[in-house]
Amino acid sequence: MANYFVGDIQGCFHELKLVLSKVAFNPSTDCLWAVGDLVARGDGSLQTLQYFKSLEGSAKVVLGNHDLHLLAVHGKLKRVNPKDHLTELLTSTDIGVLVDWLRLQPLYQEYPEQNILMTHAGIPPQWDLKILRHQADIVADALQQPDYLSALIAKMYTNSVDKWRDDLTELEKKIYTINALTRMRYLYPDGRLDFDCKLPIEQCDNPQLSPWYIHNALLRPEHTLVFGHWAAIMGEVNSPALHALDTGCCWGEHLTLWHLESDQKITQNKLKKS
């Protein structure tokens, strides 16, 4: 059995199939782990969701910010981003089934045998494993409720909940969990989330900001963290305990696959449109 972790697909389905063909991925024996943002900017969001749903137990998925936004768009809470290519997905006869499947996916995945944790954007440095599991499970449960749109999705669009505190309300804790696990890049010295800067580290001109993963963390070095979300750093984290897999395929760069057992990265360049 082989374990493959893939970075943000964002609807780049053709590139996904090509990179999987390079390793002869076999769903009957192998497992495909996806760091989230299955949908959005590429033109194959429908096919991507259909494929992962068809894999059933051979795939481990976490939700990304674009996946959560799809729930809001489908629920008529938000309009489609003009930069996204979701028309085929949203008008598909499968959309209801795929949305119901998507909201069953968690915000974190764990491979305890190898001490690997996977989320979309990262894990707050001040969280231990107990907090991660508890908070992510609470959000997952909320997404599976009949009122998930009004009780959670409609209320998650706020930057005001930017720091973890024990005295947050239950709703605020859910919002912080979503913000941290699906949107986090830079942190202030006191641990507050910054929602504005998406630049590579060398281009960030705010001396108060630093990447979340260089802060002292309760989960490292015992755990290996796998994440995506931050295409601008192009996988450069300089730590064997971190695997940043978003390498900007939807922006014209490439899709990255990490083969756990050999510790090798396999890539597929973005296909040029004819």
Short mmCIF file of C-alpha atoms in Angstrom, two decimals:
data_model
loop_
_atom_site.label_atom_id
_atom_site.label_comp_id
_atom_site.label_asym_id
_atom_site.label_seq_id
_atom_site.Cartn_x
_atom_site.Cartn_y
_atom_site.Cartn_z
CA MET A 1 0.00 0.00 0.00
CA ALA A 2 1.23 3.47 -0.89
CA ASN A 3 0.10 6.80 0.56
CA TYR A 4 0.06 9.86 -1.68
CA PHE A 5 -0.65 13.39 -0.46
CA VAL A 6 -1.72 15.91 -3.08
CA GLY A 7 -1.72 19.70 -2.91
CA ASP A 8 -4.52 22.12 -3.79
CA ILE A 9 -6.22 20.82 -6.93
CA GLN A 10 -8.64 23.71 -7.42
CA GLY A 11 -10.42 21.94 -10.25
CA CYS A 12 -7.24 21.05 -12.15
CA PHE A 13 -8.55 17.55 -12.79
CA HIS A 14 -6.48 16.75 -15.88
CA GLU A 15 -3.28 17.52 -14.02
CA LEU A 16 -4.43 15.37 -11.11
CA LYS A 17 -5.02 12.39 -13.36
CA LEU A 18 -1.65 12.87 -15.04
CA VAL A 19 0.32 13.05 -11.80
CA LEU A 20 -1.49 9.98 -10.47
CA SER A 21 -0.65 8.10 -13.67
CA LYS A 22 3.04 8.85 -13.07
CA VAL A 23 2.93 6.80 -9.87
CA ALA A 24 0.43 4.20 -11.15
CA PHE A 25 -1.99 5.08 -8.37
CA ASN A 26 -4.21 2.09 -7.64
CA PRO A 27 -7.28 2.84 -5.47
CA SER A 28 -7.64 -0.82 -4.61
CA THR A 29 -4.33 -0.78 -2.76
CA ASP A 30 -3.26 2.88 -2.37
CA CYS A 31 -4.63 5.87 -0.49
CA LEU A 32 -4.89 9.43 -1.81
CA TRP A 33 -4.83 12.25 0.75
CA ALA A 34 -6.00 15.70 -0.39
CA VAL A 35 -5.19 18.91 1.51
CA GLY A 36 -8.42 20.64 0.45
CA ASP A 37 -9.50 23.22 -2.10
CA LEU A 38 -10.65 20.53 -4.45
CA VAL A 39 -12.66 23.10 -6.40
CA ALA A 40 -12.63 26.62 -7.78
CA ARG A 41 -10.20 28.09 -10.30
CA GLY A 42 -9.68 25.19 -12.71
CA ASP A 43 -12.29 23.99 -15.19
CA GLY A 44 -12.61 20.46 -13.74
CA SER A 45 -14.21 21.02 -10.35
CA LEU A 46 -17.14 18.74 -11.16
CA GLN A 47 -14.90 15.90 -12.29
CA THR A 48 -12.61 16.36 -9.26
CA LEU A 49 -15.46 15.99 -6.77
CA GLN A 50 -16.94 13.07 -8.67
CA TYR A 51 -13.55 11.34 -8.68
CA PHE A 52 -12.86 11.75 -4.97
CA LYS A 53 -16.37 10.66 -4.08
CA SER A 54 -15.90 7.54 -6.21
CA LEU A 55 -12.69 6.64 -4.33
CA GLU A 56 -14.63 6.13 -1.09
CA GLY A 57 -12.25 4.53 1.44
CA SER A 58 -9.23 5.04 -0.82
CA ALA A 59 -9.26 8.82 -0.28
CA LYS A 60 -8.78 11.04 2.76
CA VAL A 61 -9.94 14.64 2.22
CA VAL A 62 -9.98 17.80 4.32
CA LEU A 63 -12.00 20.89 3.56
CA GLY A 64 -10.36 24.06 2.32
CA ASN A 65 -11.68 27.61 2.21
CA HIS A 66 -12.79 27.23 -1.41
CA ASP A 67 -14.68 24.05 -0.58
CA LEU A 68 -16.52 25.81 2.24
CA HIS A 69 -17.24 28.73 -0.07
CA LEU A 70 -18.83 26.31 -2.53
CA LEU A 71 -21.28 25.32 0.20
CA ALA A 72 -22.18 29.00 0.63
CA VAL A 73 -22.59 29.54 -3.11
CA HIS A 74 -24.73 26.45 -3.55
CA GLY A 75 -26.80 27.54 -0.54
CA LYS A 76 -27.44 30.94 -2.18
CA LEU A 77 -25.58 32.76 0.58
CA LYS A 78 -22.79 34.03 -1.67
CA ARG A 79 -22.28 34.74 -5.34
CA VAL A 80 -19.77 32.87 -7.46
CA ASN A 81 -16.38 34.51 -7.57
CA PRO A 82 -15.86 35.65 -11.20
CA LYS A 83 -12.39 34.05 -11.08
CA ASP A 84 -13.85 30.62 -10.32
CA HIS A 85 -15.07 28.17 -12.93
CA LEU A 86 -17.99 26.53 -11.19
CA THR A 87 -20.82 26.76 -13.72
CA GLU A 88 -20.54 23.14 -14.86
CA LEU A 89 -20.47 21.95 -11.25
CA LEU A 90 -23.31 24.14 -10.00
CA THR A 91 -25.59 23.19 -12.91
CA SER A 92 -24.78 19.49 -12.76
CA THR A 93 -27.46 17.00 -11.78
CA ASP A 94 -24.89 15.70 -9.27
CA ILE A 95 -24.51 18.97 -7.38
CA GLY A 96 -26.81 18.08 -4.49
CA VAL A 97 -25.17 14.70 -3.94
CA LEU A 98 -21.67 16.20 -4.20
CA VAL A 99 -22.43 19.01 -1.76
CA ASP A 100 -23.83 16.50 0.72
CA TRP A 101 -20.68 14.41 0.31
CA LEU A 102 -18.45 17.47 0.67
CA ARG A 103 -19.96 18.57 3.95
CA LEU A 104 -19.26 15.13 5.39
CA GLN A 105 -15.52 15.75 4.97
CA PRO A 106 -13.54 16.87 8.05
CA LEU A 107 -11.18 19.78 8.67
CA TYR A 108 -8.32 17.48 9.65
CA GLN A 109 -7.08 13.99 8.90
CA GLU A 110 -4.74 11.93 11.00
CA TYR A 111 -2.38 9.07 10.17
CA PRO A 112 -1.47 8.02 13.70
CA GLU A 113 0.91 5.24 12.68
CA GLN A 114 3.22 7.87 11.19
CA ASN A 115 2.24 10.80 13.46
CA ILE A 116 1.01 12.73 10.42
CA LEU A 117 -1.65 15.44 10.63
CA MET A 118 -3.21 17.05 7.57
CA THR A 119 -5.23 20.25 7.39
CA HIS A 120 -5.77 22.77 4.62
CA ALA A 121 -3.87 25.80 5.93
CA GLY A 122 -2.02 24.55 8.99
CA ILE A 123 -2.56 24.13 12.72
CA PRO A 124 -2.41 26.97 15.28
CA PRO A 125 0.89 26.69 17.17
CA GLN A 126 -0.86 26.96 20.54
CA TRP A 127 -3.12 23.97 19.88
CA ASP A 128 -2.33 20.48 21.07
CA LEU A 129 -3.80 17.35 19.52
CA LYS A 130 -6.72 17.27 21.94
CA ILE A 131 -7.83 20.79 21.00
CA LEU A 132 -7.39 20.12 17.28
CA ARG A 133 -9.51 17.01 17.40
CA HIS A 134 -12.18 18.57 19.58
CA GLN A 135 -12.58 21.80 17.65
CA ALA A 136 -12.41 20.25 14.19
CA ASP A 137 -14.92 17.58 15.19
CA ILE A 138 -17.35 20.22 16.48
CA VAL A 139 -17.22 22.05 13.13
CA ALA A 140 -17.61 18.76 11.24
CA ASP A 141 -20.69 17.95 13.29
CA ALA A 142 -22.16 21.40 12.62
CA LEU A 143 -21.66 20.94 8.87
CA GLN A 144 -23.66 17.73 8.98
CA GLN A 145 -26.71 19.32 10.61
CA PRO A 146 -29.80 20.30 8.59
CA ASP A 147 -29.34 23.97 9.56
CA TYR A 148 -25.63 24.09 8.64
CA LEU A 149 -26.13 26.99 6.26
CA SER A 150 -27.83 29.37 8.68
CA ALA A 151 -26.08 28.18 11.84
CA LEU A 152 -22.51 28.12 10.54
CA ILE A 153 -21.81 28.88 6.87
CA ALA A 154 -23.68 32.21 6.90
CA LYS A 155 -21.75 33.29 10.01
CA MET A 156 -18.22 32.18 9.18
CA TYR A 157 -17.40 35.16 6.95
CA THR A 158 -15.71 37.37 9.51
CA ASN A 159 -12.15 38.41 10.28
CA SER A 160 -13.03 39.58 13.77
CA VAL A 161 -12.33 36.18 15.35
CA ASP A 162 -8.58 36.13 14.90
CA LYS A 163 -7.16 34.82 18.19
CA TRP A 164 -7.77 31.67 20.19
CA ARG A 165 -9.05 32.28 23.70
CA ASP A 166 -10.82 30.02 26.17
CA ASP A 167 -13.51 32.65 26.73
CA LEU A 168 -14.68 32.68 23.12
CA THR A 169 -18.32 31.73 22.61
CA GLU A 170 -19.04 28.35 21.06
CA LEU A 171 -19.84 30.01 17.73
CA GLU A 172 -16.67 32.09 17.89
CA LYS A 173 -14.64 28.95 18.54
CA LYS A 174 -16.13 27.37 15.42
CA ILE A 175 -15.34 30.47 13.38
CA TYR A 176 -11.78 30.61 14.71
CA THR A 177 -11.34 26.93 13.89
CA ILE A 178 -12.43 27.53 10.30
CA ASN A 179 -10.29 30.66 10.01
CA ALA A 180 -7.19 28.93 11.37
CA LEU A 181 -7.47 25.56 9.67
CA THR A 182 -8.53 26.87 6.24
CA ARG A 183 -7.21 30.47 5.95
CA MET A 184 -4.08 30.85 8.09
CA ARG A 185 -0.79 32.09 6.65
CA TYR A 186 0.86 34.78 8.77
CA LEU A 187 0.59 35.38 12.51
CA TYR A 188 1.30 38.38 14.72
CA PRO A 189 3.65 37.87 17.69
CA ASP A 190 0.69 37.35 20.02
CA GLY A 191 -0.71 34.60 17.81
CA ARG A 192 -3.40 36.65 16.06
CA LEU A 193 -4.23 35.61 12.52
CA ASP A 194 -3.50 37.99 9.67
CA PHE A 195 -5.98 37.69 6.81
CA ASP A 196 -4.44 40.12 4.33
CA CYS A 197 -0.89 39.17 3.39
CA LYS A 198 -0.52 36.28 0.93
CA LEU A 199 2.99 37.15 -0.25
CA PRO A 200 6.10 34.97 -0.10
CA ILE A 201 8.04 35.43 3.13
CA GLU A 202 10.81 37.47 1.50
CA GLN A 203 8.26 39.94 0.09
CA CYS A 204 6.24 40.53 3.25
CA ASP A 205 7.12 44.04 4.44
CA ASN A 206 5.27 43.94 7.76
CA PRO A 207 7.88 43.16 10.45
CA GLN A 208 5.12 42.12 12.84
CA LEU A 209 4.14 39.15 10.69
CA SER A 210 5.77 35.74 10.50
CA PRO A 211 4.64 32.42 8.98
CA TRP A 212 2.51 30.36 11.33
CA TYR A 213 4.83 27.38 11.04
CA ILE A 214 7.92 29.08 12.50
CA HIS A 215 6.17 29.81 15.81
CA ASN A 216 6.87 27.43 18.67
CA ALA A 217 4.26 24.71 18.30
CA LEU A 218 2.91 22.15 20.74
CA LEU A 219 2.51 19.52 18.01
CA ARG A 220 6.07 19.56 16.71
CA PRO A 221 8.51 17.90 16.38
CA GLU A 222 6.51 14.82 17.37
CA HIS A 223 4.13 15.24 14.44
CA THR A 224 4.58 15.84 10.73
CA LEU A 225 2.17 18.46 9.42
CA VAL A 226 0.87 18.37 5.84
CA PHE A 227 -0.91 21.42 4.45
CA GLY A 228 -1.63 23.46 1.34
CA HIS A 229 -3.36 26.83 0.86
CA TRP A 230 -0.23 28.98 0.47
CA ALA A 231 0.87 28.80 -3.15
CA ALA A 232 3.21 31.77 -2.82
CA ILE A 233 5.74 29.82 -0.75
CA MET A 234 5.83 27.06 -3.41
CA GLY A 235 6.44 24.32 -0.86
CA GLU A 236 9.57 25.92 0.62
CA VAL A 237 9.35 25.43 4.39
CA ASN A 238 12.82 24.03 5.17
CA SER A 239 11.71 21.49 7.73
CA PRO A 240 11.36 17.71 7.48
CA ALA A 241 8.36 17.96 9.84
CA LEU A 242 6.41 20.11 7.36
CA HIS A 243 5.11 19.38 3.89
CA ALA A 244 3.61 22.37 2.08
CA LEU A 245 1.94 20.97 -1.02
CA ASP A 246 0.22 23.93 -2.67
CA THR A 247 2.45 24.75 -5.62
CA GLY A 248 0.05 26.88 -7.61
CA CYS A 249 -1.22 24.57 -10.32
CA CYS A 250 -4.28 26.74 -10.88
CA TRP A 251 -1.99 29.77 -11.26
CA GLY A 252 0.06 28.16 -14.03
CA GLU A 253 2.67 26.41 -11.90
CA HIS A 254 2.38 22.72 -11.01
CA LEU A 255 0.55 20.14 -8.92
CA THR A 256 2.58 18.35 -6.26
CA LEU A 257 2.16 14.80 -4.99
CA TRP A 258 4.11 13.58 -1.95
CA HIS A 259 4.75 9.84 -1.75
CA LEU A 260 5.03 9.12 1.93
CA GLU A 261 6.87 5.81 1.80
CA SER A 262 9.70 7.05 -0.41
CA ASP A 263 9.55 10.66 0.79
CA GLN A 264 9.57 11.84 -2.82
CA LYS A 265 7.72 14.71 -4.47
CA ILE A 266 6.22 14.11 -7.92
CA THR A 267 4.95 17.07 -9.93
CA GLN A 268 2.79 17.78 -12.94
CA ASN A 269 2.99 21.11 -14.76
CA LYS A 270 -0.19 23.00 -15.50
CA LEU A 271 -1.38 22.11 -18.97
CA LYS A 272 -1.45 24.92 -21.47
CA LYS A 273 -4.78 25.61 -23.12
CA SER A 274 -4.75 24.97 -26.84
#
